[in-house]
Short mmCIF file of C-alpha atoms in Angstrom, two decimals:
data_model
loop_
_atom_site.label_atom_id
_atom_site.label_comp_id
_atom_site.label_asym_id
_atom_site.label_seq_id
_atom_site.Cartn_x
_atom_site.Cartn_y
_atom_site.Cartn_z
CA UNK A 1 49.72 196.55 71.58
CA UNK A 2 51.69 192.24 73.24
CA UNK A 3 50.66 175.45 76.44
CA UNK A 4 51.61 165.85 78.24
CA UNK A 5 54.93 164.24 78.15
CA UNK A 6 57.18 164.69 75.14
CA UNK A 7 59.65 162.74 73.07
CA UNK A 8 61.85 164.28 70.39
CA UNK A 9 64.12 162.58 67.93
CA UNK A 10 67.09 164.12 66.17
CA UNK A 11 70.39 165.67 67.15
CA UNK A 12 69.16 166.95 70.50
CA UNK A 13 66.22 166.05 72.69
CA UNK A 14 64.65 169.46 73.13
CA UNK A 15 61.55 168.45 75.04
CA UNK A 16 62.50 166.47 78.14
CA UNK A 17 62.75 169.66 80.20
CA UNK A 18 65.81 168.94 82.27
CA UNK A 19 68.74 171.30 82.32
CA UNK A 20 70.97 168.72 80.61
CA UNK A 21 68.56 168.60 77.66
CA UNK A 22 68.74 172.30 76.85
CA UNK A 23 70.09 172.52 73.27
CA UNK A 24 73.57 173.94 72.74
CA UNK A 25 72.19 176.56 70.35
CA UNK A 26 69.37 177.59 72.67
CA UNK A 27 68.78 181.34 72.97
CA UNK A 28 68.41 182.30 76.64
CA UNK A 29 65.95 184.94 77.72
CA UNK A 30 65.20 186.84 80.90
CA UNK A 31 61.71 186.47 82.36
CA UNK A 32 60.66 188.38 85.45
CA UNK A 33 57.98 186.16 86.99
CA UNK A 34 56.83 188.75 89.54
CA UNK A 35 56.66 191.89 87.44
CA UNK A 36 56.83 192.38 83.68
CA UNK A 37 56.67 188.80 82.37
CA UNK A 38 58.23 189.77 79.03
CA UNK A 39 60.48 187.49 76.98
CA UNK A 40 63.60 189.67 77.07
CA UNK A 41 66.47 188.80 74.72
CA UNK A 42 69.99 190.18 74.33
CA UNK A 43 70.68 191.19 70.74
CA UNK A 44 72.68 193.36 68.38
CA UNK A 45 71.81 195.63 65.45
CA UNK A 46 74.23 195.75 62.50
CA UNK A 47 77.01 194.12 64.56
CA UNK A 48 77.47 197.35 66.49
CA UNK A 49 74.48 198.41 68.62
CA UNK A 50 73.64 196.21 71.66
CA UNK A 51 69.94 195.91 72.33
CA UNK A 52 67.55 194.61 74.96
CA UNK A 53 64.84 193.06 72.81
CA UNK A 54 61.30 192.01 73.73
CA UNK A 55 60.03 189.12 71.60
CA UNK A 56 56.46 190.13 70.86
CA UNK A 57 54.15 187.94 68.77
CA UNK A 58 51.61 190.78 68.94
CA UNK A 59 53.90 193.03 66.88
CA UNK A 60 52.93 192.34 63.28
CA UNK A 61 56.16 193.06 61.44
CA UNK A 62 59.79 194.14 61.66
CA UNK A 63 61.53 195.56 64.69
CA UNK A 64 60.23 198.56 66.67
CA UNK A 65 62.66 201.05 68.20
CA UNK A 66 62.51 204.49 69.82
CA UNK A 67 62.44 207.47 67.48
CA UNK A 68 65.49 208.74 69.39
CA UNK A 69 67.43 206.43 67.03
CA UNK A 70 66.19 208.16 63.87
CA UNK A 71 69.13 209.13 61.72
CA UNK A 72 71.39 206.75 63.62
CA UNK A 73 70.22 203.48 62.07
CA UNK A 74 69.00 202.66 58.53
CA UNK A 75 65.48 201.61 57.57
CA UNK A 76 66.55 197.94 57.40
CA UNK A 77 68.96 196.48 59.95
CA UNK A 78 70.58 193.12 60.55
CA UNK A 79 69.25 191.84 63.85
CA UNK A 80 71.37 189.30 65.71
CA UNK A 81 69.80 187.20 68.46
CA UNK A 82 71.83 184.24 69.66
CA UNK A 83 73.27 182.46 66.62
CA UNK A 84 70.70 183.95 64.25
CA UNK A 85 71.03 187.06 62.11
CA UNK A 86 68.22 188.34 59.89
CA UNK A 87 67.42 191.64 58.16
CA UNK A 88 64.35 193.36 59.60
CA UNK A 89 62.47 196.50 58.62
CA UNK A 90 62.71 199.24 61.26
CA UNK A 91 59.57 200.88 62.64
CA UNK A 92 59.97 203.91 64.89
CA UNK A 93 57.68 204.70 67.81
CA UNK A 94 57.61 207.61 70.25
CA UNK A 95 60.49 207.80 72.70
CA UNK A 96 57.77 208.57 75.30
CA UNK A 97 56.30 205.08 74.89
CA UNK A 98 56.24 203.59 78.44
CA UNK A 99 57.89 200.41 77.17
CA UNK A 100 61.01 202.49 76.46
CA UNK A 101 60.81 205.08 79.24
CA UNK A 102 60.05 202.60 82.05
CA UNK A 103 61.57 199.35 80.87
CA UNK A 104 63.82 199.07 77.82
CA UNK A 105 65.49 202.46 77.67
CA UNK A 106 66.46 204.19 74.40
CA UNK A 107 68.57 201.26 73.17
CA UNK A 108 65.75 198.77 73.34
CA UNK A 109 63.60 197.12 70.70
CA UNK A 110 60.47 195.06 70.17
CA UNK A 111 60.88 192.15 67.75
CA UNK A 112 58.00 190.64 65.80
CA UNK A 113 57.38 186.92 65.18
CA UNK A 114 58.43 187.47 61.57
CA UNK A 115 62.03 187.15 62.74
CA UNK A 116 61.35 183.41 63.03
CA UNK A 117 59.21 183.19 59.91
CA UNK A 118 59.09 179.73 58.30
CA UNK A 119 60.70 178.22 61.41
CA UNK A 120 59.51 176.09 64.30
CA UNK A 121 60.30 177.96 67.48
CA UNK A 122 60.27 176.31 70.90
CA UNK A 123 59.64 178.58 73.88
CA UNK A 124 60.51 177.05 77.25
CA UNK A 125 59.11 179.21 80.01
CA UNK A 126 60.28 176.61 82.53
CA UNK A 127 63.95 176.89 81.53
CA UNK A 128 63.74 180.34 79.87
CA UNK A 129 65.10 179.71 76.42
CA UNK A 130 64.10 179.84 72.76
CA UNK A 131 65.17 177.15 70.33
CA UNK A 132 64.80 177.09 66.55
CA UNK A 133 64.14 173.43 65.76
CA UNK A 134 65.87 171.84 62.79
CA UNK A 135 64.34 169.43 60.29
CA UNK A 136 65.57 166.37 62.23
CA UNK A 137 63.57 167.23 65.32
CA UNK A 138 59.99 166.07 65.67
CA UNK A 139 57.18 167.29 67.88
CA UNK A 140 55.33 164.41 69.55
CA UNK A 141 53.30 164.17 72.72
CA UNK A 142 52.13 167.79 72.59
CA UNK A 143 48.56 168.95 72.28
CA UNK A 144 48.14 171.14 69.22
CA UNK A 145 45.77 173.74 67.83
CA UNK A 146 45.79 175.78 64.65
CA UNK A 147 46.66 179.45 64.80
CA UNK A 148 44.60 181.69 62.55
CA UNK A 149 46.00 184.54 60.52
CA UNK A 150 43.67 187.49 60.48
CA UNK A 151 41.87 187.59 57.08
CA UNK A 152 42.60 191.30 56.57
CA UNK A 153 45.74 191.72 58.70
CA UNK A 154 47.53 188.38 58.19
CA UNK A 155 50.45 189.25 60.47
CA UNK A 156 48.11 189.07 63.46
CA UNK A 157 48.07 185.51 64.82
CA UNK A 158 44.87 184.46 66.57
CA UNK A 159 44.41 181.52 68.93
CA UNK A 160 41.09 179.73 69.63
CA UNK A 161 40.42 180.21 73.34
CA UNK A 162 37.62 179.05 75.65
CA UNK A 163 36.80 181.09 78.74
CA UNK A 164 34.98 179.22 81.50
CA UNK A 165 32.97 181.42 83.83
CA UNK A 166 29.65 181.29 85.67
CA UNK A 167 28.96 177.81 84.30
CA UNK A 168 29.30 178.99 80.71
CA UNK A 169 31.89 178.48 77.99
CA UNK A 170 32.71 181.56 75.92
CA UNK A 171 34.64 180.80 72.68
CA UNK A 172 36.80 183.65 71.40
CA UNK A 173 39.74 184.19 69.08
CA UNK A 174 42.43 186.13 70.92
CA UNK A 175 45.62 187.68 69.63
CA UNK A 176 48.47 185.39 70.70
CA UNK A 177 50.53 188.11 72.31
CA UNK A 178 53.83 187.48 74.11
CA UNK A 179 54.10 191.26 74.45
CA UNK A 180 51.33 191.53 77.05
CA UNK A 181 51.36 190.09 80.56
CA UNK A 182 47.69 189.31 81.16
CA UNK A 183 45.65 186.11 81.12
CA UNK A 184 42.97 187.37 78.74
CA UNK A 185 41.74 190.91 78.28
CA UNK A 186 40.16 193.48 75.98
CA UNK A 187 37.15 191.28 75.21
CA UNK A 188 34.01 192.88 73.89
CA UNK A 189 31.66 194.10 76.65
CA UNK A 190 28.72 192.86 74.56
CA UNK A 191 29.78 189.28 75.32
CA UNK A 192 28.48 189.79 78.83
CA UNK A 193 25.00 190.36 77.45
CA UNK A 194 25.28 187.68 74.77
CA UNK A 195 26.01 184.99 77.34
CA UNK A 196 23.79 186.33 80.10
CA UNK A 197 26.66 186.84 82.54
CA UNK A 198 25.98 188.27 85.98
CA UNK A 199 27.79 191.57 86.09
CA UNK A 200 26.99 192.73 89.63
CA UNK A 201 30.01 194.27 91.37
CA UNK A 202 32.16 193.83 88.28
CA UNK A 203 31.83 197.20 86.58
CA UNK A 204 34.94 199.38 86.44
CA UNK A 205 33.78 202.97 86.08
CA UNK A 206 37.13 204.72 86.09
CA UNK A 207 40.01 202.66 84.81
CA UNK A 208 43.42 204.02 83.91
CA UNK A 209 44.13 204.75 80.28
CA UNK A 210 43.83 202.98 77.98
CA UNK A 211 41.39 200.70 79.79
CA UNK A 212 38.64 203.29 80.43
CA UNK A 213 35.23 201.85 81.21
CA UNK A 214 34.49 198.15 81.31
CA UNK A 215 34.25 195.26 83.71
CA UNK A 216 36.27 192.34 84.92
CA UNK A 217 34.90 188.90 85.74
CA UNK A 218 36.41 186.20 87.87
CA UNK A 219 36.77 183.28 85.48
CA UNK A 220 37.21 179.66 86.50
CA UNK A 221 39.74 178.78 83.83
CA UNK A 222 40.97 179.53 80.34
CA UNK A 223 41.61 176.79 77.79
CA UNK A 224 43.27 176.19 74.44
CA UNK A 225 42.48 172.86 72.83
CA UNK A 226 42.67 170.19 75.56
CA UNK A 227 44.84 172.34 77.79
CA UNK A 228 43.20 174.29 80.58
CA UNK A 229 44.58 176.61 83.25
CA UNK A 230 42.69 177.78 86.35
CA UNK A 231 42.91 181.55 86.48
CA UNK A 232 43.33 181.77 90.26
CA UNK A 233 42.90 185.32 91.48
CA UNK A 234 42.81 186.73 87.97
CA UNK A 235 39.76 187.66 85.98
CA UNK A 236 38.97 188.34 82.37
CA UNK A 237 38.76 191.97 81.36
CA UNK A 238 35.99 193.33 79.14
CA UNK A 239 36.77 196.92 78.13
CA UNK A 240 34.73 199.49 76.26
CA UNK A 241 37.63 200.97 74.29
CA UNK A 242 37.84 197.82 72.13
CA UNK A 243 34.25 198.21 70.94
CA UNK A 244 35.10 199.46 67.45
CA UNK A 245 38.23 197.38 66.90
CA UNK A 246 37.48 194.44 64.61
CA UNK A 247 41.01 193.02 64.44
CA UNK A 248 40.45 190.44 67.18
CA UNK A 249 38.34 189.73 70.26
CA UNK A 250 41.15 190.50 72.67
CA UNK A 251 44.57 189.51 73.94
CA UNK A 252 46.02 186.30 75.34
CA UNK A 253 49.17 187.05 77.30
CA UNK A 254 52.16 185.54 79.03
CA UNK A 255 50.36 185.16 82.35
CA UNK A 256 48.53 182.31 80.61
CA UNK A 257 51.38 181.09 78.37
CA UNK A 258 53.91 180.68 81.17
CA UNK A 259 52.06 177.57 82.36
CA UNK A 260 53.37 175.74 79.30
CA UNK A 261 56.34 175.01 77.15
CA UNK A 262 55.31 175.43 73.56
CA UNK A 263 56.34 175.17 69.95
CA UNK A 264 55.21 177.82 67.49
CA UNK A 265 55.24 176.38 63.99
CA UNK A 266 55.51 179.42 61.73
CA UNK A 267 55.57 177.18 58.65
CA UNK A 268 52.10 175.66 59.14
CA UNK A 269 50.83 178.05 61.83
CA UNK A 270 50.25 175.42 64.48
CA UNK A 271 50.67 175.91 68.23
CA UNK A 272 51.94 172.93 70.24
CA UNK A 273 51.44 172.96 74.01
CA UNK A 274 52.93 170.92 76.84
CA UNK A 275 52.30 171.43 80.55
CA UNK A 276 55.33 172.36 82.64
CA UNK A 277 56.80 169.67 84.85
CA UNK A 278 57.40 172.00 87.80
CA UNK A 279 54.90 173.79 90.03
CA UNK A 280 54.21 177.34 88.91
CA UNK A 281 53.38 179.68 91.76
CA UNK A 282 51.21 182.76 91.41
CA UNK A 283 53.86 185.47 91.73
CA UNK A 284 52.35 188.27 89.68
CA UNK A 285 52.69 191.49 91.67
CA UNK A 286 52.24 194.18 89.06
CA UNK A 287 50.80 194.57 85.57
CA UNK A 288 52.81 196.61 83.08
CA UNK A 289 50.38 198.20 80.65
#
């Protein structure tokens, strides 16, 4: 493109957030808290090609790889991540895509949420692991909200978000995007007029591509359901280039999500959120766009 105390019952307590409670079948991921803030997994294609894989809920389907692999892999591949193996449709993108040239390299991939379709997936940002919950495990003590599937593009998952700024509450539906590292961005510039926001000293005349013209406001906090996170030194971006895009109001990224452990229920499309038990410092030094 690209989160209350908890009690679980079942084979393993997956929600107490101590190192001894990490499930045996947990899938570890790398997470650079100061730079990229991607969920980076180690995987394998067709039992033969090692891959660094970004888990990206903003990618609507399949697995995305560099077109440098055309002719080397088939149109459908078996993707292995941790103990899981599933067939996924391959989508090729330009080898000049910055994700590949600056981060993943040619043997990298971007994996959509469809890999965990019909599953309940726990994401622990605190202990950096994924866990596919089995039927014996329950989710209690979390706050929850419904995710919305886009009416025309159902593989886009939208979250109901409230932005608190200048004494106003702006409700939006943002793409739930683990493949982007912002708080909230790409909101319609017209919202500034709709809600009578003061835009003095906020206009960005010359932004780098693809952000072009727009403005950025210092927001007080961003909330989902009962959960609310102060945005600190970060603002909310309103950018002109989204004006004609009707897919969603904007993006909600990992800079917001990392404040929580969460469960994504891809059976019922419900998002469960639980505040982290540790103190999360503001360590963002660079945005990868």
